[in-house]
Short mmCIF file of C-alpha atoms and ligand atoms in Angstrom, two decimals:
data_model
loop_
_atom_site.label_atom_id
_atom_site.label_comp_id
_atom_site.label_asym_id
_atom_site.label_seq_id
_atom_site.Cartn_x
_atom_site.Cartn_y
_atom_site.Cartn_z
CA MET O 1 -0.28 12.46 -7.02
CA LYS O 2 -3.62 13.15 -8.13
CA ALA O 3 -6.13 10.42 -8.88
CA PRO O 4 -9.54 11.52 -10.24
CA LYS O 5 -12.64 11.03 -7.84
CA SER O 6 -13.95 7.94 -9.30
CA PHE O 7 -10.63 5.76 -8.92
CA ARG O 8 -10.59 6.72 -5.14
CA LEU O 9 -11.81 4.31 -2.85
CA HIS O 10 -15.16 5.87 -1.30
CA ILE O 11 -15.30 5.17 2.31
CA GLY O 12 -18.60 5.98 4.01
CA ILE O 13 -19.13 6.53 7.61
CA PHE O 14 -22.36 5.85 9.04
CA GLY O 15 -24.08 5.65 12.69
CA LYS O 16 -26.36 7.11 15.05
CA ARG O 17 -25.76 10.84 16.08
CA ASN O 18 -22.82 11.61 18.49
CA THR O 19 -21.10 8.14 18.26
CA GLY O 20 -18.01 9.75 17.28
CA LYS O 21 -18.02 9.35 13.40
CA SER O 22 -16.26 12.44 12.68
CA SER O 23 -14.02 11.71 15.56
CA ILE O 24 -12.98 8.53 13.98
CA LEU O 25 -12.08 10.10 10.88
CA ASN O 26 -9.95 12.81 12.46
CA ALA O 27 -8.02 10.36 14.05
CA LEU O 28 -7.72 8.08 10.91
CA THR O 29 -6.41 10.99 9.16
CA SER O 30 -5.04 12.84 12.31
CA GLN O 31 -6.16 16.11 10.74
CA ASP O 32 -8.94 17.94 11.61
CA VAL O 33 -11.13 17.66 8.93
CA SER O 34 -14.42 17.23 10.38
CA ILE O 35 -15.96 19.21 13.13
CA VAL O 36 -16.30 17.43 16.21
CA SER O 37 -18.76 18.51 19.03
CA GLU O 38 -20.89 16.81 21.74
CA ILE O 39 -23.90 18.53 20.32
CA ALA O 40 -25.67 15.45 18.56
CA GLY O 41 -26.26 16.55 15.09
CA THR O 42 -23.05 18.42 14.51
CA THR O 43 -22.59 17.10 10.78
CA THR O 44 -25.45 18.10 8.79
CA ASP O 45 -24.51 17.53 5.21
CA PRO O 46 -22.12 14.66 4.20
CA VAL O 47 -18.63 16.09 4.06
CA GLU O 48 -16.40 14.42 1.57
CA LYS O 49 -12.97 14.62 2.10
CA PRO O 50 -10.40 13.30 -0.37
CA MET O 51 -6.84 11.95 0.86
CA GLU O 52 -4.17 9.91 0.89
CA LEU O 53 -4.81 7.24 3.49
CA LEU O 54 -1.99 5.15 4.17
CA PRO O 55 -1.67 2.46 3.07
CA LEU O 56 -4.69 2.33 0.54
CA GLY O 57 -3.55 5.52 -1.51
CA PRO O 58 -6.32 7.95 -2.67
CA VAL O 59 -9.45 7.73 -0.78
CA LEU O 60 -12.57 9.49 -0.49
CA PHE O 61 -14.19 9.57 2.98
CA ILE O 62 -17.48 10.40 3.26
CA ASP O 63 -18.41 11.62 6.71
CA THR O 64 -22.31 11.32 6.99
CA ALA O 65 -24.86 13.05 9.40
CA GLY O 66 -25.94 10.81 12.23
CA ILE O 67 -29.25 8.97 10.76
CA ASP O 68 -31.31 8.39 13.82
CA ASP O 69 -31.92 11.87 13.10
CA ILE O 70 -35.55 12.54 12.81
CA GLY O 71 -37.88 15.14 12.90
CA ILE O 72 -38.55 17.87 10.07
CA LEU O 73 -35.41 19.34 10.21
CA GLY O 74 -33.67 15.88 10.08
CA GLU O 75 -35.64 14.35 7.32
CA LYS O 76 -33.63 15.96 4.55
CA ARG O 77 -30.45 14.95 6.17
CA VAL O 78 -31.61 11.43 6.50
CA ASN O 79 -32.20 11.29 2.72
CA LYS O 80 -28.80 12.88 2.04
CA THR O 81 -27.14 10.29 4.12
CA LEU O 82 -29.05 7.23 2.65
CA SER O 83 -27.87 8.47 -0.85
CA VAL O 84 -24.22 8.18 0.30
CA PHE O 85 -24.93 4.44 0.46
CA ASP O 86 -25.07 4.63 -3.32
CA ARG O 87 -21.41 5.59 -3.86
CA THR O 88 -19.80 3.91 -0.91
CA ASP O 89 -17.22 1.13 -1.94
CA LEU O 90 -16.51 0.39 1.91
CA GLY O 91 -18.62 1.09 4.77
CA ILE O 92 -17.79 1.78 8.46
CA ILE O 93 -20.68 1.75 11.14
CA VAL O 94 -19.72 3.57 14.21
CA THR O 95 -21.46 2.63 17.26
CA ASN O 96 -20.85 1.58 20.87
CA PHE O 97 -21.58 -1.44 23.44
CA SER O 98 -24.17 0.78 24.87
CA GLU O 99 -26.21 1.73 21.86
CA TRP O 100 -25.79 -1.06 19.65
CA ASN O 101 -29.55 -2.25 18.55
CA GLU O 102 -31.66 -2.79 15.70
CA PHE O 103 -30.65 0.32 14.06
CA GLU O 104 -27.33 -0.63 13.38
CA GLN O 105 -28.62 -3.98 12.31
CA GLU O 106 -30.44 -1.99 9.56
CA ILE O 107 -27.67 -0.40 8.08
CA ILE O 108 -25.91 -3.83 7.83
CA THR O 109 -28.95 -4.98 5.93
CA ALA O 110 -28.54 -1.89 3.71
CA PHE O 111 -24.78 -2.68 3.04
CA ARG O 112 -25.54 -6.39 2.65
CA SER O 113 -28.28 -5.70 -0.01
CA ARG O 114 -26.03 -3.57 -2.05
CA ASP O 115 -22.91 -5.97 -1.56
CA ILE O 116 -20.82 -3.08 0.17
CA PRO O 117 -18.14 -4.42 2.38
CA PHE O 118 -18.38 -2.98 5.79
CA ILE O 119 -16.61 -2.74 9.31
CA ILE O 120 -18.32 -2.08 12.76
CA VAL O 121 -16.65 0.14 15.01
CA PHE O 122 -17.50 0.01 18.47
CA ASN O 123 -16.05 3.45 19.64
CA LYS O 124 -15.86 5.26 23.08
CA ILE O 125 -14.66 1.87 24.42
CA ASP O 126 -12.99 4.14 27.21
CA ARG O 127 -16.72 4.70 28.15
CA PHE O 128 -18.64 1.62 27.54
CA LYS O 129 -17.41 -1.28 28.32
CA GLU O 130 -17.07 -4.57 25.93
CA LYS O 131 -20.25 -6.69 25.77
CA PRO O 132 -19.60 -10.25 25.20
CA ASP O 133 -23.01 -11.25 23.98
CA ILE O 134 -22.85 -8.69 21.19
CA ILE O 135 -19.21 -9.97 20.21
CA SER O 136 -20.10 -13.52 19.96
CA GLN O 137 -23.25 -12.54 18.08
CA LEU O 138 -20.95 -10.69 15.32
CA GLU O 139 -18.54 -13.68 15.32
CA SER O 140 -21.04 -16.19 14.88
CA VAL O 141 -22.26 -14.44 11.40
CA LYS O 142 -18.38 -13.46 10.62
CA ILE O 143 -19.23 -9.80 10.79
CA LYS O 144 -15.85 -7.68 11.09
CA TYR O 145 -15.55 -5.38 14.07
CA ILE O 146 -13.16 -3.15 15.60
CA VAL O 147 -13.21 -1.64 19.13
CA THR O 148 -11.56 1.76 19.43
CA SER O 149 -11.19 4.99 21.38
CA ALA O 150 -11.07 8.07 19.07
CA THR O 151 -10.28 10.27 21.99
CA THR O 152 -7.13 8.13 23.06
CA GLY O 153 -6.42 6.66 19.73
CA PHE O 154 -6.78 3.16 20.81
CA GLY O 155 -7.77 0.66 17.97
CA ILE O 156 -6.80 3.32 15.09
CA SER O 157 -4.23 1.06 13.63
CA ASN O 158 -6.44 -2.00 13.74
CA LEU O 159 -8.89 0.13 11.87
CA ARG O 160 -6.59 1.05 9.20
CA GLU O 161 -5.79 -2.57 8.94
CA ALA O 162 -9.33 -3.67 8.60
CA LEU O 163 -9.94 -1.09 6.00
CA LEU O 164 -6.60 -2.45 3.83
CA GLN O 165 -8.35 -6.16 4.44
CA SER O 166 -11.91 -5.26 3.46
CA ALA O 167 -11.37 -2.82 0.34
CA PRO O 168 -12.33 -4.25 -2.82
CA ALA O 169 -9.70 -5.91 -4.75
CA GLY O 170 -10.04 -3.48 -7.74
CA PHE O 171 -8.79 -0.56 -5.44
CA ILE O 172 -5.90 -2.65 -4.06
CA ASP O 173 -4.32 -4.20 -7.24
CA ARG O 174 -2.50 -2.16 -9.60
CA PRO O 175 -3.86 -2.50 -13.21
CA GLY O 176 -0.50 -3.08 -14.83
CA ILE O 177 3.28 -3.70 -14.18
CA LEU O 178 4.54 -1.60 -16.86
CA SER O 179 2.12 -1.19 -19.63
CA ASP O 180 1.24 2.02 -18.59
CA LEU O 181 4.81 3.41 -18.91
CA VAL O 182 4.90 1.99 -22.65
CA GLY O 183 1.47 2.26 -24.03
CA PRO O 184 0.00 0.42 -26.74
CA GLY O 185 1.99 -0.14 -30.34
CA GLU O 186 4.95 0.68 -28.30
CA ALA O 187 8.16 -1.46 -27.26
CA ALA O 188 9.96 -2.26 -24.16
CA VAL O 189 13.25 -3.89 -23.97
CA LEU O 190 13.46 -6.52 -21.28
CA VAL O 191 16.81 -7.36 -19.97
CA VAL O 192 17.09 -10.67 -18.92
CA PRO O 193 20.44 -11.96 -17.56
CA ILE O 194 20.95 -15.88 -18.10
CA ASP O 195 22.26 -16.38 -14.41
CA LYS O 196 23.35 -19.51 -13.55
CA GLU O 197 21.32 -19.54 -10.80
CA ALA O 198 18.02 -19.05 -12.83
CA PRO O 199 15.73 -21.83 -13.15
CA LYS O 200 16.95 -23.95 -15.99
CA GLY O 201 15.10 -23.18 -19.23
CA ARG O 202 12.57 -20.84 -17.48
CA LEU O 203 11.97 -17.30 -16.88
CA ILE O 204 10.98 -15.96 -13.33
CA LEU O 205 7.88 -15.01 -12.37
CA PRO O 206 8.49 -10.98 -12.62
CA GLN O 207 9.44 -11.36 -16.00
CA VAL O 208 6.55 -13.58 -17.26
CA GLN O 209 4.10 -11.27 -15.81
CA SER O 210 5.66 -8.31 -17.13
CA ILE O 211 5.70 -9.86 -20.76
CA ARG O 212 2.11 -10.71 -20.22
CA ASP O 213 1.19 -7.37 -18.95
CA LEU O 214 2.59 -5.94 -22.19
CA LEU O 215 0.84 -8.34 -24.24
CA ASP O 216 -2.44 -7.83 -22.65
CA ASN O 217 -2.22 -4.13 -23.06
CA ASP O 218 -0.97 -4.28 -27.11
CA SER O 219 2.26 -3.60 -26.30
CA PHE O 220 5.40 -5.39 -27.42
CA CYS O 221 8.67 -6.32 -26.38
CA VAL O 222 12.04 -7.72 -27.11
CA LEU O 223 13.88 -9.82 -24.51
CA VAL O 224 17.95 -9.74 -24.54
CA GLN O 225 20.77 -10.63 -22.33
CA GLU O 226 22.62 -7.71 -21.32
CA ARG O 227 25.62 -8.31 -23.80
CA GLU O 228 23.19 -8.20 -26.66
CA LEU O 229 21.39 -5.01 -25.45
CA ARG O 230 23.56 -2.20 -27.36
CA GLU O 231 23.03 -4.30 -30.74
CA ALA O 232 19.17 -4.82 -29.98
CA LEU O 233 18.92 -0.88 -29.62
CA SER O 234 20.61 -0.10 -32.55
CA ARG O 235 18.06 -2.09 -34.59
CA PHE O 236 15.43 0.22 -33.44
CA ASN O 237 14.41 2.88 -35.74
CA LYS O 238 12.18 4.42 -33.16
CA PRO O 239 13.51 4.13 -29.53
CA PRO O 240 11.78 1.83 -27.02
CA LYS O 241 9.57 3.57 -24.38
CA LEU O 242 11.35 1.74 -21.58
CA VAL O 243 14.33 -0.42 -20.63
CA VAL O 244 13.95 -3.05 -17.85
CA THR O 245 16.91 -4.96 -16.34
CA ASP O 246 17.47 -7.25 -13.68
CA SER O 247 18.85 -5.15 -10.87
CA GLN O 248 22.36 -7.20 -11.16
CA ALA O 249 22.88 -6.13 -14.61
CA PHE O 250 21.99 -2.56 -13.71
CA LEU O 251 25.34 -0.64 -14.32
CA LYS O 252 26.15 -2.44 -17.72
CA VAL O 253 22.48 -1.97 -18.80
CA ALA O 254 22.67 1.83 -18.02
CA ALA O 255 25.87 2.45 -19.77
CA ASP O 256 24.42 0.75 -23.07
CA THR O 257 21.34 2.23 -22.92
CA SER O 258 21.19 6.01 -23.94
CA PRO O 259 19.86 8.44 -21.57
CA GLU O 260 16.96 9.73 -23.62
CA ILE O 261 15.37 6.05 -22.83
CA PRO O 262 13.71 5.93 -19.57
CA LEU O 263 15.50 2.64 -17.77
CA THR O 264 14.20 0.98 -14.50
CA SER O 265 14.52 -2.61 -12.96
CA PHE O 266 11.95 -5.59 -12.50
CA SER O 267 12.28 -4.99 -8.76
CA ILE O 268 11.55 -1.33 -8.81
CA LEU O 269 8.45 -2.04 -11.04
CA PHE O 270 7.31 -4.46 -8.39
CA ALA O 271 7.94 -1.75 -5.71
CA ARG O 272 5.24 0.07 -7.53
CA PHE O 273 2.99 -2.93 -8.52
CA GLN O 274 3.31 -4.85 -5.24
CA GLY O 275 3.85 -2.03 -2.88
CA ASP O 276 4.33 1.65 -2.69
CA LEU O 277 6.88 3.11 -5.03
CA ASN O 278 7.09 6.30 -2.88
CA GLU O 279 7.09 5.19 0.36
CA MET O 280 9.94 2.80 -0.79
CA VAL O 281 12.03 5.45 -2.24
CA ARG O 282 11.79 7.12 1.07
CA GLY O 283 12.83 4.25 2.86
CA ALA O 284 15.84 3.67 0.32
CA MET O 285 17.26 7.24 1.62
CA ALA O 286 17.22 6.00 5.24
CA ILE O 287 20.23 4.00 4.16
CA ASP O 288 22.23 7.29 4.41
CA LYS O 289 21.42 7.44 8.24
CA LEU O 290 22.40 3.99 8.98
CA LYS O 291 25.58 3.80 11.65
CA THR O 292 27.71 1.19 12.83
CA GLY O 293 25.69 -1.23 15.25
CA ASP O 294 22.13 -0.55 13.81
CA LYS O 295 19.89 -3.34 13.41
CA VAL O 296 18.74 -4.09 9.75
CA LEU O 297 15.96 -6.39 8.89
CA ILE O 298 15.96 -8.19 5.46
CA ALA O 299 12.75 -9.69 4.53
CA GLU O 300 12.01 -12.23 2.01
CA VAL O 301 8.84 -13.92 1.12
CA CYS O 302 10.00 -17.23 -0.08
CA SER O 303 11.70 -19.75 1.83
CA HIS O 304 13.94 -20.25 -1.54
CA HIS O 305 14.26 -17.45 -3.75
CA PRO O 306 14.33 -18.81 -7.17
CA ILE O 307 17.45 -16.69 -8.46
CA GLY O 308 20.25 -15.22 -6.14
CA GLU O 309 19.64 -17.20 -2.87
CA ASP O 310 22.34 -14.91 -1.79
CA ILE O 311 21.10 -11.49 -2.59
CA GLY O 312 19.44 -10.91 1.01
CA THR O 313 21.94 -12.98 3.00
CA VAL O 314 25.48 -12.04 1.43
CA LYS O 315 25.12 -9.48 -1.36
CA ILE O 316 22.78 -6.81 0.44
CA PRO O 317 24.62 -7.20 3.72
CA ARG O 318 28.17 -6.78 2.37
CA TRP O 319 27.11 -3.75 0.34
CA LEU O 320 25.39 -2.22 3.47
CA THR O 321 28.59 -2.82 5.60
CA GLN O 322 30.59 -1.26 3.27
CA TYR O 323 28.40 1.81 2.73
CA VAL O 324 28.13 2.21 6.53
CA GLY O 325 31.88 1.76 7.14
CA GLY O 326 31.36 -0.95 10.09
CA LYS O 327 29.46 -3.56 11.25
CA LEU O 328 25.59 -3.82 11.13
CA GLN O 329 23.27 -6.44 13.17
CA ILE O 330 21.33 -7.87 10.16
CA ASP O 331 18.49 -10.19 10.86
CA ASN O 332 17.10 -12.09 7.92
CA LEU O 333 13.34 -13.05 7.88
CA ARG O 334 11.70 -15.55 5.66
CA GLY O 335 7.67 -16.21 5.07
CA HIS O 336 4.54 -14.42 6.13
CA ASP O 337 5.18 -13.72 10.12
CA PHE O 338 6.58 -10.29 10.60
CA PRO O 339 8.14 -10.03 14.12
CA GLU O 340 6.05 -8.19 16.53
CA ASN O 341 8.69 -5.57 17.48
CA ILE O 342 9.85 -4.28 14.44
CA SER O 343 10.56 -0.71 15.98
CA GLU O 344 14.20 -1.81 17.00
CA TYR O 345 15.25 -1.93 13.29
CA LYS O 346 16.49 1.13 11.64
CA ILE O 347 15.31 -0.16 8.17
CA ILE O 348 13.62 -2.79 6.63
CA ILE O 349 14.82 -4.16 3.28
CA HIS O 350 12.00 -6.17 1.57
CA CYS O 351 12.07 -8.62 -1.46
CA GLY O 352 10.35 -7.69 -4.68
CA ALA O 353 7.27 -9.62 -3.12
CA CYS O 354 6.45 -10.83 -6.53
CA MET O 355 4.55 -14.25 -4.98
CA TRP O 356 2.19 -11.97 -2.64
CA ASN O 357 -0.71 -10.09 -3.28
CA ARG O 358 -0.41 -6.38 -2.88
CA ARG O 359 -2.64 -6.15 0.01
CA GLU O 360 -0.02 -8.33 2.08
CA MET O 361 2.82 -6.07 1.15
CA LEU O 362 0.81 -2.94 1.62
CA SER O 363 0.07 -4.37 5.32
CA ARG O 364 3.81 -4.74 6.00
CA ILE O 365 4.59 -1.15 4.71
CA MET O 366 1.72 0.04 7.00
CA LYS O 367 3.18 -1.77 9.85
CA ALA O 368 6.67 -0.35 9.34
CA LYS O 369 5.10 3.16 8.98
CA GLN O 370 3.37 2.77 12.16
CA ALA O 371 6.75 1.68 13.96
CA ASN O 372 8.31 4.54 12.36
CA VAL O 373 10.76 2.23 10.49
CA PRO O 374 11.78 3.02 7.08
CA ILE O 375 11.10 0.30 4.38
CA THR O 376 12.44 -0.52 0.82
CA ASN O 377 13.22 -3.06 -1.27
CA TYR O 378 16.15 -5.16 -2.94
CA GLY O 379 15.90 -3.33 -6.14
CA LEU O 380 15.76 0.19 -4.81
CA THR O 381 18.72 -0.69 -2.50
CA ILE O 382 20.85 -1.97 -5.22
CA ALA O 383 20.06 1.11 -7.39
CA TYR O 384 20.70 3.28 -4.45
CA SER O 385 24.00 1.30 -3.80
CA LEU O 386 25.16 1.50 -7.29
CA GLY O 387 24.62 5.39 -7.52
CA ILE O 388 22.04 5.17 -10.29
CA PHE O 389 19.14 6.03 -8.25
CA GLU O 390 17.90 8.99 -10.06
CA ARG O 391 18.39 7.12 -13.45
CA ALA O 392 16.24 4.36 -12.26
CA LEU O 393 13.53 6.41 -11.21
CA GLN O 394 13.19 8.64 -13.95
CA PRO O 395 10.10 6.51 -15.30
CA PHE O 396 8.14 7.74 -12.16
CA PRO O 397 8.14 11.47 -11.79
CA ALA O 398 6.41 11.41 -8.16
CA ALA O 399 9.09 9.03 -6.85
CA LEU O 400 11.84 10.85 -8.69
CA ASP O 401 10.69 14.16 -6.89
CA ILE O 402 10.54 12.60 -3.65
CA TYR O 403 14.27 11.57 -3.99
CA LEU O 404 15.21 15.01 -5.37
CA ASP O 405 13.52 17.11 -2.84
CA LYS O 406 14.87 15.04 0.07
CA LYS O 407 18.39 14.88 -1.55
CA ALA O 408 18.44 18.66 -1.71
N1 LIG C 1 -14.98 9.47 25.46
C1 LIG C 1 -15.22 9.29 24.32
N2 LIG C 1 -15.72 10.43 23.71
C2 LIG C 1 -15.84 10.30 22.01
C3 LIG C 1 -15.15 9.50 21.69
N3 LIG C 1 -15.20 9.67 20.27
C4 LIG C 1 -15.81 10.88 20.11
N4 LIG C 1 -16.00 11.31 21.38
C5 LIG C 1 -16.89 12.21 21.81
O1 LIG C 1 -18.35 12.17 21.25
C6 LIG C 1 -18.89 13.54 20.79
C7 LIG C 1 -19.35 13.41 19.37
O2 LIG C 1 -18.23 13.22 18.34
P1 LIG C 1 -18.42 13.50 17.04
O3 LIG C 1 -17.27 12.85 16.33
O4 LIG C 1 -18.78 14.87 16.81
O5 LIG C 1 -19.69 12.40 16.54
P2 LIG C 1 -20.33 12.25 15.43
O6 LIG C 1 -20.95 10.66 15.13
O7 LIG C 1 -19.71 12.89 14.25
O8 LIG C 1 -21.72 13.20 15.64
P3 LIG C 1 -22.87 13.74 14.48
O9 LIG C 1 -22.15 14.29 13.38
O10 LIG C 1 -23.11 15.02 15.33
O11 LIG C 1 -23.83 12.82 14.18
C8 LIG C 1 -17.63 14.70 20.91
O12 LIG C 1 -17.75 15.03 22.29
C9 LIG C 1 -16.41 13.53 21.02
O13 LIG C 1 -15.38 14.42 21.59
C10 LIG C 1 -14.39 8.37 22.30
O14 LIG C 1 -13.61 7.37 21.75
N5 LIG C 1 -14.44 8.39 23.69
S1 LIG C 2 8.39 -13.36 -3.68
FE1 LIG C 2 10.52 -12.32 -2.94
S2 LIG C 2 11.41 -14.02 -2.42
FE2 LIG C 2 9.88 -14.93 -3.74
S3 LIG C 2 10.54 -14.99 -5.66
FE3 LIG C 2 9.57 -12.94 -5.42
S4 LIG C 2 10.95 -11.29 -4.79
FE4 LIG C 2 12.07 -13.65 -4.53
MG1 LIG C 3 -20.25 14.16 12.72
#
């Protein structure tokens, strides 16, 4: 995925010389992108590194030169480092409990005057012990801090989570659910089965949000039940740009939609909108590796799913069991609390998370990834189980490539 530089969250790393700024960046990215050394002043010009940072997606790290750097040589560097403030969306101040003083307070003032969210990182905790007075001072003014050791990796995952929590909403929330796939002046067909379990007289949230997204972006849509789809499509003199179906009607809808028209499901749209489609495609492919006796976590946000109460408790378990050809240990989870020990699961299958904000779902994806547990969602699982994964991913070339590569 290529995101233009300006859409990337710019994360500026600031602090005194030698505090471990470059080491923190390396630990976050697990790549040696910055030169680390015990000589203070190693980083001279700001080093820009575009990358995909889980779970935030495309970011640009700007590793600056330490700005306690004074003297004739240093002055230029200081100015260069200061100019980084102007393009920082999210700041990191790297320090430690021994060196913390007015200098860091000044950086905080600089962030505050520009309204830039920031996180303080007390690094080198393996060398400098925590100081309760500093902690309580920060807590009293509600400043976010993380304790790390770039050397041992301690606290790095907390920092990752803090970056996700502090990133401005504009970088977290996706602009649209499906309007980018349809385009202004173009049509989508939404297949909305009238399900006896659906709330009487109402559309469910993902359907309503999809319609709103299309209208807001000057597209239009036709709503049909699955048995009317064929007739509706025949009346278009120019094919719609996209057909979206409820996952449960996938097969019939696929049969009635000609192959040139891209087709997907609401749930897959939501894997992208509320989560990370590519990661969840990888997750779905882990279904192939399941064996009898494996533990599976099925997670749902709401205590009552407005349609299909039984998708997570009956339908998906039944299908997985058939697919594996033996019994699985399936746990169903509801609500906001993710179990501490998710690493015992071989896969996590999540609902569409339509009631959540994306930050929360990304946080779960990140936790799963850190525990090395594949994570996917209901819609992708259903599409996989029905053997129409490839068709359902057609509107998303990057995700489709992941599937085709892995399958090959
Ligand atoms: N013990 C310990 N040493 C660390 C830690 N993080 C970094 N270091 C060491 O501290 C030194 C400086 O690390 P850098 O990452 O180069 O620091 P920097 O802030 O980028 O330095 P400048 O670019 O010179 O401003 C190196 O010797 C690192 O190995 C840590 O958590 N614990
Ligand atoms: S958040 Fe999850 S459980 Fe709640 S309605 Fe949406 S998909 Fe269903
Ligand atoms: Mg450096």
